[in-house]
Tab-separated table of C-alpha atoms and ligand atoms in Angstrom:
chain	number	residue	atom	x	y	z
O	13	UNK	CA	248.981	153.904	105.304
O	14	UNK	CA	252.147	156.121	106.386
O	15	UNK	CA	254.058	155.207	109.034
O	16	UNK	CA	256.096	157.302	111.094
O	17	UNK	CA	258.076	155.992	113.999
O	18	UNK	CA	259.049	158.678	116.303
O	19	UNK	CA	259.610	155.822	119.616
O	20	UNK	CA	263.737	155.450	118.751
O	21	UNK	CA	264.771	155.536	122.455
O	22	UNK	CA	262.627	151.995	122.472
O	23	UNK	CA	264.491	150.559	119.585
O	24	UNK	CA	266.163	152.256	116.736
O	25	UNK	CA	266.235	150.475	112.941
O	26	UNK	CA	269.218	149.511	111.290
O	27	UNK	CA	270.638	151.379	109.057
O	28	UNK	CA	271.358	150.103	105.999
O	29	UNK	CA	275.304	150.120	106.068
O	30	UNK	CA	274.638	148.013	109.285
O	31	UNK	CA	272.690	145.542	107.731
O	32	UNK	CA	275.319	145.098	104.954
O	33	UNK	CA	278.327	144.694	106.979
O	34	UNK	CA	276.370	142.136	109.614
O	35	UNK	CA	275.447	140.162	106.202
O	36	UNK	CA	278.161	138.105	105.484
O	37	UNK	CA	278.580	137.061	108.986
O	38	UNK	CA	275.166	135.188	108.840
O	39	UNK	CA	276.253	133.281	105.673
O	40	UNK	CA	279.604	132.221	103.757
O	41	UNK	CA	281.570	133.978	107.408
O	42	UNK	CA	280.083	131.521	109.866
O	43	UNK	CA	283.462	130.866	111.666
O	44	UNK	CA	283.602	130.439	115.472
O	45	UNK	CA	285.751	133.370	116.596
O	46	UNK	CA	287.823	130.736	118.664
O	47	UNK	CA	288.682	128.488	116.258
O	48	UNK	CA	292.023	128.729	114.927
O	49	UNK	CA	291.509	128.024	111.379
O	50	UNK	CA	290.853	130.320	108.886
O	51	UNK	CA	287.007	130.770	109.429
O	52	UNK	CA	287.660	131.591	113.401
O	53	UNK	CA	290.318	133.884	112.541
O	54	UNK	CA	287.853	135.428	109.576
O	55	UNK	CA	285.320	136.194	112.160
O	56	UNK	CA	287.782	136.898	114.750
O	57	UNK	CA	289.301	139.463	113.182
O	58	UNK	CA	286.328	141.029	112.545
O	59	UNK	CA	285.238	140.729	116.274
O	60	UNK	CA	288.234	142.608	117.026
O	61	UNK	CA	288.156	145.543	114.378
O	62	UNK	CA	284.434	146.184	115.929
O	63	UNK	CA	285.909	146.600	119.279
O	64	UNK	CA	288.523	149.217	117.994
O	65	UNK	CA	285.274	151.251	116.334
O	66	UNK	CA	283.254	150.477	119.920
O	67	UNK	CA	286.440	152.043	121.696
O	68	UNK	CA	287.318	154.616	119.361
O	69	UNK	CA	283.119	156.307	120.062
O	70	UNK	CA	284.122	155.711	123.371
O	71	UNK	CA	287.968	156.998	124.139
O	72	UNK	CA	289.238	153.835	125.627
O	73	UNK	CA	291.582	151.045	124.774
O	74	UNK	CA	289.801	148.015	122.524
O	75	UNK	CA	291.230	145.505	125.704
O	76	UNK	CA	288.700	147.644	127.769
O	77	UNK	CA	285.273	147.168	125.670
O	78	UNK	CA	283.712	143.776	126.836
O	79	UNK	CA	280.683	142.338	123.760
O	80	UNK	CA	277.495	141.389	125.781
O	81	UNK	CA	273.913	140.646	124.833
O	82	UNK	CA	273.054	143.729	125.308
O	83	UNK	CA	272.654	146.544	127.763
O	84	UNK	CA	271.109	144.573	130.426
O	85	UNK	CA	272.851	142.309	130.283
O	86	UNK	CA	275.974	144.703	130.773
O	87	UNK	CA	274.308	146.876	133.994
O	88	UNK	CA	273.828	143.580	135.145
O	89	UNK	CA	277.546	142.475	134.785
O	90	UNK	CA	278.626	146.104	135.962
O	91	UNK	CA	276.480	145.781	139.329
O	92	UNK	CA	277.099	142.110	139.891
O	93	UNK	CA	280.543	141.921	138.632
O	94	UNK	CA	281.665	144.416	140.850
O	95	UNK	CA	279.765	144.118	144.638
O	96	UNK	CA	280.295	141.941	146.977
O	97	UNK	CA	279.057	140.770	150.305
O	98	UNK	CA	278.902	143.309	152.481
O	99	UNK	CA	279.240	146.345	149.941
O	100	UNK	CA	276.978	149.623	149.679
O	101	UNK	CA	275.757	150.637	146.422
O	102	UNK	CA	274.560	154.148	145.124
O	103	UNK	CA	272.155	154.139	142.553
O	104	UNK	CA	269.099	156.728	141.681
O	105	UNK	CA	265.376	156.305	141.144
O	106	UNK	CA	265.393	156.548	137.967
O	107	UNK	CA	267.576	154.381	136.554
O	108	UNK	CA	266.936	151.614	133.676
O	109	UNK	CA	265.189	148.261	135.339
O	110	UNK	CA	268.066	146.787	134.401
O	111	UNK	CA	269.676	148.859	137.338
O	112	UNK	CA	267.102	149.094	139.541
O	113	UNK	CA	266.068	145.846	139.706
O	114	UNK	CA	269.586	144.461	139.985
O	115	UNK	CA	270.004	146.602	142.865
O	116	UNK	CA	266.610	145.377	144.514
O	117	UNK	CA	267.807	141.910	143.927
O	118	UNK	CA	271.787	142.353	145.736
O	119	UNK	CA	269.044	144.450	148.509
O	120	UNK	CA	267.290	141.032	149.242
O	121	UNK	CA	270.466	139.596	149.736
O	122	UNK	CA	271.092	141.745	152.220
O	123	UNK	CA	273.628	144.267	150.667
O	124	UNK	CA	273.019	147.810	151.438
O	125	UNK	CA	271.467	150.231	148.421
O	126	UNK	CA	271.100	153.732	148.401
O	127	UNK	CA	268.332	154.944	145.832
O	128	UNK	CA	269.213	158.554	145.299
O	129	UNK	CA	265.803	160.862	144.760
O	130	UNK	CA	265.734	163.355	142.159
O	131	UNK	CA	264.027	167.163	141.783
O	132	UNK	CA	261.107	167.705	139.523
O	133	UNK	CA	263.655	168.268	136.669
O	134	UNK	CA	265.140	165.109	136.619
O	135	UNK	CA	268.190	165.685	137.779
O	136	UNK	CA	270.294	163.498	140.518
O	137	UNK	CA	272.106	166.121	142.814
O	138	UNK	CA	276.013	165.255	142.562
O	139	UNK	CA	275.599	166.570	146.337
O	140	UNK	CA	273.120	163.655	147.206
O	141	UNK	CA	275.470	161.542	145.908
O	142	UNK	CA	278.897	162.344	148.202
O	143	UNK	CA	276.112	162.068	150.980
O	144	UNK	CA	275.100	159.077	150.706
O	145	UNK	CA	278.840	157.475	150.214
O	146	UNK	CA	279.500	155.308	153.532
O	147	UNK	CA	282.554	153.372	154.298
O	148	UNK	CA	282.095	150.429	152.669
O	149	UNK	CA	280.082	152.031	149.536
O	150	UNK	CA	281.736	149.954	146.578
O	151	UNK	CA	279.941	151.266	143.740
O	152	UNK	CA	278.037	154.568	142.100
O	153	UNK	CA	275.424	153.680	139.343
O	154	UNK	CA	274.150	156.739	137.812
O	155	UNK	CA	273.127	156.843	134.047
O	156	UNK	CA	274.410	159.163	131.535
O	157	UNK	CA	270.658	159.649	129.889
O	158	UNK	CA	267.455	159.143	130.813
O	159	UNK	CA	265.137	156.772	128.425
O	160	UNK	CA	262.221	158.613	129.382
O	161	UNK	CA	263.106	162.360	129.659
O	162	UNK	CA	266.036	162.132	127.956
O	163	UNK	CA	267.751	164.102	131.092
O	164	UNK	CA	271.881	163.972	131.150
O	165	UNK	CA	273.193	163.831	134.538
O	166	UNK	CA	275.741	164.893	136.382
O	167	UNK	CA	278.133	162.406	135.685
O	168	UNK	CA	281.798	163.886	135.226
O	169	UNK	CA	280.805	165.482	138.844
O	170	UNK	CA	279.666	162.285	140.021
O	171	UNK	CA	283.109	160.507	138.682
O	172	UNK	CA	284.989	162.800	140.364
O	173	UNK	CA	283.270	162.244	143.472
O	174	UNK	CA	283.446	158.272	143.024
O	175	UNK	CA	287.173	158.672	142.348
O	176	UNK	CA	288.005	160.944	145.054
O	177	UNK	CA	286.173	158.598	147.045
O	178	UNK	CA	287.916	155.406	145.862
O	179	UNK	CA	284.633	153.887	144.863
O	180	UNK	CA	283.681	152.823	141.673
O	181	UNK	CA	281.553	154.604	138.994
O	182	UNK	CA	279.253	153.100	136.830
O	183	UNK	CA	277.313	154.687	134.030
O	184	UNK	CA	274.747	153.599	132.067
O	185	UNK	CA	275.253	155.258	129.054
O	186	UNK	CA	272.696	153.502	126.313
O	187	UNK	CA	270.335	156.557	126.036
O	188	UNK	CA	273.345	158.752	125.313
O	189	UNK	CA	276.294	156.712	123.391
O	190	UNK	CA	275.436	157.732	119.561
O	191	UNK	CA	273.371	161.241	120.181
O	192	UNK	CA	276.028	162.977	121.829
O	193	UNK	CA	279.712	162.984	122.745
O	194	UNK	CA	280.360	160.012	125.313
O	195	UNK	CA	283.648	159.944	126.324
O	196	UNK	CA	284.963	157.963	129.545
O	197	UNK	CA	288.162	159.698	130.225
O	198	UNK	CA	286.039	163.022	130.539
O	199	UNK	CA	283.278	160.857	132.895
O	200	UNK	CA	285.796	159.100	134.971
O	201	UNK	CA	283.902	156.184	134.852
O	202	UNK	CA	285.207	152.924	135.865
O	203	UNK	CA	282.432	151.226	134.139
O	204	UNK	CA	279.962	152.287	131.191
O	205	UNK	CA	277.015	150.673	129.407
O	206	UNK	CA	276.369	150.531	125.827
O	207	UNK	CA	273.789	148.996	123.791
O	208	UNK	CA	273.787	148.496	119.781
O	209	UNK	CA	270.015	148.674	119.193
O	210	UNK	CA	269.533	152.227	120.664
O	211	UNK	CA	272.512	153.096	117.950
O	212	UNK	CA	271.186	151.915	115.056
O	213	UNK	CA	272.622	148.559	115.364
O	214	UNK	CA	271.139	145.217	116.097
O	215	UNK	CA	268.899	143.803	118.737
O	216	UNK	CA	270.444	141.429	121.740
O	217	UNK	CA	273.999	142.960	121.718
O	218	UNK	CA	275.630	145.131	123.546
O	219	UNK	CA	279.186	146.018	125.604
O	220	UNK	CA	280.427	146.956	128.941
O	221	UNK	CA	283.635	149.352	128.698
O	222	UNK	CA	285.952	148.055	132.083
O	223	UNK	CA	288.524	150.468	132.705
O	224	UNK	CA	291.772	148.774	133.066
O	225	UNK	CA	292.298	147.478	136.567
O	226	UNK	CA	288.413	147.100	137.848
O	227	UNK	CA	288.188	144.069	139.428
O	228	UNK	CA	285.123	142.331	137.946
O	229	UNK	CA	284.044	138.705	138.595
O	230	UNK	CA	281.785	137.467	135.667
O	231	UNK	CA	278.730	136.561	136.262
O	232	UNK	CA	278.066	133.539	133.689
O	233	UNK	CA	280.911	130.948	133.558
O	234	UNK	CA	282.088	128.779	130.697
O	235	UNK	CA	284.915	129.349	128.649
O	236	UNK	CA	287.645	132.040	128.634
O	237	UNK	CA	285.856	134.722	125.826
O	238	UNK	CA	286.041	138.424	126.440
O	239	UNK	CA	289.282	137.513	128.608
O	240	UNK	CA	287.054	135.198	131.074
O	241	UNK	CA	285.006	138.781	131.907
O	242	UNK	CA	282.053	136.989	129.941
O	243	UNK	CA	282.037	133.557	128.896
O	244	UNK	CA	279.859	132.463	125.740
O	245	UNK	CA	280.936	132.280	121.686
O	246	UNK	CA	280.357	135.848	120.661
O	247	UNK	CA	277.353	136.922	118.734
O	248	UNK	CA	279.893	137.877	115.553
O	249	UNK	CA	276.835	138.921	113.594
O	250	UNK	CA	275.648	141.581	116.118
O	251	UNK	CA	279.040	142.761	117.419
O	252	UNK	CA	279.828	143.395	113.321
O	253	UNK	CA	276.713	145.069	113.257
O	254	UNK	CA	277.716	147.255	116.907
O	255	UNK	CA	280.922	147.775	115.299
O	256	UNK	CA	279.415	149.622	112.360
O	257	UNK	CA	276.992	151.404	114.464
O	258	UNK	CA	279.640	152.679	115.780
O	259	UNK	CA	281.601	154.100	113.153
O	260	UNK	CA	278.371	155.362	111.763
O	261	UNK	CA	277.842	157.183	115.252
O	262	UNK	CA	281.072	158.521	115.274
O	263	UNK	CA	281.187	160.319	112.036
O	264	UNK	CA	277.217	161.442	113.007
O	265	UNK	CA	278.701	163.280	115.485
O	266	UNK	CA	281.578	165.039	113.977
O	267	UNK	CA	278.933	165.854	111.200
O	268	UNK	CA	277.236	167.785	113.725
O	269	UNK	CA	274.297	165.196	113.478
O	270	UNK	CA	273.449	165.827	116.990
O	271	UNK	CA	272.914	169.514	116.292
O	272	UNK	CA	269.986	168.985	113.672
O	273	UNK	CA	268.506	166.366	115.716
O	274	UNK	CA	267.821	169.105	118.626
O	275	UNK	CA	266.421	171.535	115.490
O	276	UNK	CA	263.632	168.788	114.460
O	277	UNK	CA	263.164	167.745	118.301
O	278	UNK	CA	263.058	171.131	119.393
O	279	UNK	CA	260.284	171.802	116.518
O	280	UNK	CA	258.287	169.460	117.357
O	281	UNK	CA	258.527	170.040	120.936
O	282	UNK	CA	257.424	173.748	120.132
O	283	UNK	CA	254.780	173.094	118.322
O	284	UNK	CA	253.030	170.105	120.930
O	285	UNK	CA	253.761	173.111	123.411
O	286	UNK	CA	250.930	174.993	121.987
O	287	UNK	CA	248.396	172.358	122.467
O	288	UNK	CA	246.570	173.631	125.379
O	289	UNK	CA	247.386	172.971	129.312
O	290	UNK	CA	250.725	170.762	128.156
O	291	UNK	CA	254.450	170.956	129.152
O	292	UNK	CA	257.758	168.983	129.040
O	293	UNK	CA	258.718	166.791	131.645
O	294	UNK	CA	262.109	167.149	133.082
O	295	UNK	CA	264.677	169.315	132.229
O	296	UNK	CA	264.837	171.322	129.134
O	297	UNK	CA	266.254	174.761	128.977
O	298	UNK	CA	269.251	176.218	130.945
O	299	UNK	CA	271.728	173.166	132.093
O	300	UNK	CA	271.789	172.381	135.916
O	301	UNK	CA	274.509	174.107	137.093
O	302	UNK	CA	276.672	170.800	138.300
O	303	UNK	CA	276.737	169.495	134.544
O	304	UNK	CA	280.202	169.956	132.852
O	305	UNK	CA	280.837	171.730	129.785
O	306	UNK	CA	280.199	169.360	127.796
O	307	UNK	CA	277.376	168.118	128.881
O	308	UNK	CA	276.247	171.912	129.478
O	309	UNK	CA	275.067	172.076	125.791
O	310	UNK	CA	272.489	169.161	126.297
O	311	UNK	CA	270.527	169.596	129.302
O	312	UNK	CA	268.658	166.299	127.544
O	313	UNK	CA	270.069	164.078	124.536
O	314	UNK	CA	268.711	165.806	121.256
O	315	UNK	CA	266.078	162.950	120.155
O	316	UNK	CA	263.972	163.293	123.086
O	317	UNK	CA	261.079	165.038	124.391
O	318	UNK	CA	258.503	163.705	126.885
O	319	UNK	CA	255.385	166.358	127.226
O	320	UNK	CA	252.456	165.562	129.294
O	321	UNK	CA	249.059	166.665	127.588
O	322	UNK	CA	246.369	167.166	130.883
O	323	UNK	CA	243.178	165.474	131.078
O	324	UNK	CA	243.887	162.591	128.704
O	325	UNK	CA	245.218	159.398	129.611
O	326	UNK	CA	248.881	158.414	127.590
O	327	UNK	CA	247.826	154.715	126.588
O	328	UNK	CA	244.956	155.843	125.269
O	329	UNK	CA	246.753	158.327	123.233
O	330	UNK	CA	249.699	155.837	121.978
O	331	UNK	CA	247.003	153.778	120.736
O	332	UNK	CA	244.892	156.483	118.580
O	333	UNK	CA	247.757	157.638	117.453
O	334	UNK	CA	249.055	154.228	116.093
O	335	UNK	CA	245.350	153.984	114.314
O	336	UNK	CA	246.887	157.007	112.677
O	337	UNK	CA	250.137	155.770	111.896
O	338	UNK	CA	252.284	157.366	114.077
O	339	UNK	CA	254.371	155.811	116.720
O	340	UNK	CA	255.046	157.043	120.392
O	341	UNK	CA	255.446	155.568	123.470
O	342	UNK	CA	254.360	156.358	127.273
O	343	UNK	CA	257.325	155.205	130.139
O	344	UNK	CA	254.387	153.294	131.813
O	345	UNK	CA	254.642	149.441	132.413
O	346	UNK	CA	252.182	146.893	133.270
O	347	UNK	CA	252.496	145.067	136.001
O	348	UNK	CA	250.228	142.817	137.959
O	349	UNK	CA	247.890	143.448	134.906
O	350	UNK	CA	246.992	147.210	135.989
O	351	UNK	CA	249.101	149.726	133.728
O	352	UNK	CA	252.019	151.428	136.490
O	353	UNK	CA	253.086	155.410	135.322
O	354	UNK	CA	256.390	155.885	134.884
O	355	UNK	CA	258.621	155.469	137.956
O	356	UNK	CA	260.981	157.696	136.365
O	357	UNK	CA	257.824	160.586	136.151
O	358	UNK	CA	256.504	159.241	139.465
O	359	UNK	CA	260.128	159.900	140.727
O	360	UNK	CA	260.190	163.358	139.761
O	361	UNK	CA	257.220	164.166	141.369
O	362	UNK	CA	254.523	164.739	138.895
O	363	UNK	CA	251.156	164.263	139.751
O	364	UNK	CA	250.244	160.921	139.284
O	365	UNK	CA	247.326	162.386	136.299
O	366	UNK	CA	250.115	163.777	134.653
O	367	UNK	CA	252.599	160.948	134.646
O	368	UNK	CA	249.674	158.926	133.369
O	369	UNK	CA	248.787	161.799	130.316
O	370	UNK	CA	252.342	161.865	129.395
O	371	UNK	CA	254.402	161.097	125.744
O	372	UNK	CA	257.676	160.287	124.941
O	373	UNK	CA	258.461	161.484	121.578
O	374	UNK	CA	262.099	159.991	120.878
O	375	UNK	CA	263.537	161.011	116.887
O	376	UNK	CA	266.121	158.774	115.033
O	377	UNK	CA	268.698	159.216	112.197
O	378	UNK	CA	265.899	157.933	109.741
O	379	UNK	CA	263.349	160.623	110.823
O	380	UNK	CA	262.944	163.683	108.291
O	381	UNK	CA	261.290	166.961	108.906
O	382	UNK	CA	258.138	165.508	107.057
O	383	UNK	CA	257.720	163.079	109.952
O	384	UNK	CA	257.791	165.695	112.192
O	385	UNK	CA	254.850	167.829	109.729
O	386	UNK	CA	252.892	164.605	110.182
O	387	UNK	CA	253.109	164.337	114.015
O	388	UNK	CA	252.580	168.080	114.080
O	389	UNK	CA	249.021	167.432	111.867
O	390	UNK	CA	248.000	164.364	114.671
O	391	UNK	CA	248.781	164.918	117.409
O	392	UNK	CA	246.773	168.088	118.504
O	393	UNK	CA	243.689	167.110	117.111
O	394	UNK	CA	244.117	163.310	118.789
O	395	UNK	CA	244.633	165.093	121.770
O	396	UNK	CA	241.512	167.555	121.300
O	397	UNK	CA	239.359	164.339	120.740
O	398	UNK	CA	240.266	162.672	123.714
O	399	UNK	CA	239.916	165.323	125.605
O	400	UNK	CA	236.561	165.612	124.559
O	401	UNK	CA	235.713	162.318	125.686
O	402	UNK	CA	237.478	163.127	129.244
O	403	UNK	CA	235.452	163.547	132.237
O	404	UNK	CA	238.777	165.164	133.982
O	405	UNK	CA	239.452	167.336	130.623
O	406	UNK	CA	236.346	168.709	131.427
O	407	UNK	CA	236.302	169.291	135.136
O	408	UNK	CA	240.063	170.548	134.428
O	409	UNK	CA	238.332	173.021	131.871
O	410	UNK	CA	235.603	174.125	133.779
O	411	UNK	CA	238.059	175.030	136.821
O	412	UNK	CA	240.627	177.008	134.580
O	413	UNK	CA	237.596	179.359	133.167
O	414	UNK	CA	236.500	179.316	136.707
O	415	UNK	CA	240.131	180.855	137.999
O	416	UNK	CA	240.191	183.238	135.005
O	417	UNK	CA	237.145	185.108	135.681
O	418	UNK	CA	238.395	185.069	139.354
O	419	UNK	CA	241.172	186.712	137.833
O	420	UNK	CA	243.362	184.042	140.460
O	421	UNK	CA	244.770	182.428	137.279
O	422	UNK	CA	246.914	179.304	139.302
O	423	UNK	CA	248.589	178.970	135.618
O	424	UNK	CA	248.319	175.513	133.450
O	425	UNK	CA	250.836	174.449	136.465
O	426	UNK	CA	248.515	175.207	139.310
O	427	UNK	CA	245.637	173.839	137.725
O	428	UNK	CA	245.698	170.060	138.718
O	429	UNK	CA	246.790	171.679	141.868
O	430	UNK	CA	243.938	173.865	142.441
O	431	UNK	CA	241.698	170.916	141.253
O	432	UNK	CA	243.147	168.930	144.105
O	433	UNK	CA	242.667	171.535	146.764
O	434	UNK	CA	239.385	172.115	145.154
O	435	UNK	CA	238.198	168.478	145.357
O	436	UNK	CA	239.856	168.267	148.638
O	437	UNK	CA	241.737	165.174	147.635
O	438	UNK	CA	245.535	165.168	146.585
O	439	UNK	CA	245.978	163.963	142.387
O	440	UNK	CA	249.622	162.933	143.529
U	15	PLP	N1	269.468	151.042	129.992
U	15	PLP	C1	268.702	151.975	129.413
U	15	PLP	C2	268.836	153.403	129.854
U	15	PLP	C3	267.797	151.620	128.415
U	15	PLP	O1	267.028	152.560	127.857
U	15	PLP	C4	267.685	150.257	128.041
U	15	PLP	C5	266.696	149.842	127.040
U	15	PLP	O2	265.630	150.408	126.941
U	15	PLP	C6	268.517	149.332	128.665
U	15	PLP	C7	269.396	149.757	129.637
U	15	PLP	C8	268.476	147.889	128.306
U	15	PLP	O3	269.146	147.651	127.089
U	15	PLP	P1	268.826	146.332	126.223
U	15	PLP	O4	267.486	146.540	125.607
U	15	PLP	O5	269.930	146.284	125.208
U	15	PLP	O6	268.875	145.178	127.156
């Protein structure tokens, strides 16, 4: 059966160069980094020439790029590392858990968070932002991408505002690092989040860029690796295997790889726009005016596309569409047992119907325009069947032919709207 995985902001597969370069490094260059003989300086050196590549896709200084497990583990060292009792934190609703739930954790200890709300495009307001700052606000946590939407924010606005301010700027960047230009000097971050497997690289290892001077207390203790920022013998497979993702990322991007990602996400996103009563989720055409020039090219990172198909509930679809062979993904988690929507859609303001019928399609380097053909040749006819089986498709249906020969066409926008008048009960 073909396969075609189109769910890369989930996990990404190595490439092959990756794979080669992390090889040795599970066999005959075993060496512990911080031994001194020749195997620890083997693998040391190594560690070392990844950080340069890690920098060099970054614009910072190798001294400044700290190896973690991963990204979590780095928001978590970013948010951690840096408050302290009695600090105020600005963060937004729709960050990674790995934010949010850091934040909700310092909350409990009584520190003070501000959870920034965004519009219906995704967007946090730079504006909402210098609001919110307070007197003893220590930290900004914004992210650079969004997993879900794939929605850049505001963030060389939002590091000038944190440095004007004096308060340090945080961005997780693990959505965006790879698919387009991520550099901190034009951010003004103080802190910046990176993770290997979203790049192409391995699983369970990631880094935390520290600009020079942050003060950062670790949060695990042990010996004195990553200059005593994060104790624990490095992962030297995995940051060989960063490393290379890295380089790999870097040339991508001078290539212009980023460009012809957009043309096959933008096809694909064309055609699933002419599947009946649908639309994209979060920002997608003109940039918001606050983003900078360079971000002002990618209202969203070029992989992405989350489109929300009415009437037909998004598990469902994942799963008929992996009995087909194709691979996509819905932001919603389960918790408690009961499947949650997307807080990220939820955030935004959708309906809560239309968080629950909605796709993230997310494109890799390995994807070619036949995968696209193929998702093009499912996807609308999954969609029609489930439809069919839907007792809201129908009732949705029913309603739109209703405001049509009305001639008081609400639109496919107004029509979960008018439904909800209609019923007399709010979908949201
Ligand atoms: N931040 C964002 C925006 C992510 O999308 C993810 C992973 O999905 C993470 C952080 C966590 O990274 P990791 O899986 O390396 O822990």
């Amino acid at each position: 059966m073909r396969r075609v995985y189109l769910d890369n902001n989930a996990t990404t597969p190595l490439l092959p160069e990756v794979l080669e370069a992390m090889r040795p490094y599970f066999a005959e260059r075993f060496g512990n980094a911080s031994s001194i003989h020749h195997h620890g300086q083997e693998t040391r050196a190594a560690v070392e020439r990844s950080r340069e590549s890690v920098a060099a896709l970054l614009g910072c200084r190798a001294s400044e790029i700290v190896f973690t497990s991963g990204g979590t583990e780095a928001d978590n060292l970013a948010v951690f590392g840096v408050a302290q009792a009695g600090d105020h934190i600005i963060t937004s609703t729709i960050e990674h858990h790995a934010v949010l739930n850091a934040c909700r954790h310092l909350e409990e200890k009584g520190f003070e968070v501000t959870y920034i709300p965004v519009e219906k495009r995704g967007v946090v307001d730079p504006a909402d932002v210098r609001r919110a700052l307070r007197p003893n606000t220590k930290l900004i946590c914004i992210m650079f991408a969004n997993n879900e939407t794939g929605v850049v924010q505001p963030v060389a606005e939002i590091g000038k505002i944190a440095a004007e301010a004096g308060v340090y700027f945080h961005t997780d960047a693990v959505q965006a690092v790879g698919k387009i230009p991520v550099h901190v000097e034009e951010i003004g971050c103080d802190l910046l989040t990176v993770s290997a497997h979203k790049l192409h690289g391995p699983q369970g290892v990631g880094a935390l860029y520290v600009r020079k001077g942050t003060e950062l207390e670790p949060v695990q203790y042990g010996g004195r690796h990553e200059r005593s920022r994060r104790a624990g013998t490095e992962n030297v497979p995995g940051i060989v295997g960063l490393g290379k993702a890295a380089e790999l990322a870097l040339a991508g991007l001078e290539r212009g790889d980023d460009q012809k990602m957009a043309e096959l996400r933008n096809r694909l996103e064309r055609e699933l726009l002419r599947i009946e009563v649908s639309g994209v989720n979060g920002a997608c055409e003109n940039p918001h005016p606050t983003q900078t020039a360079r971000c002002a090219g990618h209202p969203r990172v070029p992989n992405t596309t989350n489109i929300y198909f009415e009437g037909i509930d998004g598990e469902a679809l994942v799963i008929a569409l992996d009995l087909k062979g194709l691979a996509v993904s819905t932001g919603a988690a389960c918790s408690s047992g009961a499947i949650e929507p997307s807080h990220v859609l939820m955030a935004m303001g959708l309906p809560l119907e239309r968080a629950r019928g909605s796709i993230r399609f997310s494109l890799g380097k390995q994807n070619t325009v036949e995968d696209v053909e193929f998702a093009l040749a499912v996807v609308p006819e999954t969609v029609a069947r489930l439809r069919e089986l839907s007792p809201v498709w129908n009732e949705l249906r029913a309603l739109s032919r209703e405001l049509r020969a009305t001639k008081n066409a609400a639109g496919d926008n107004g029509l979960l709207e008018a439904r909800g008048s209609k019923l007399g009960n709010n979908s949201s």
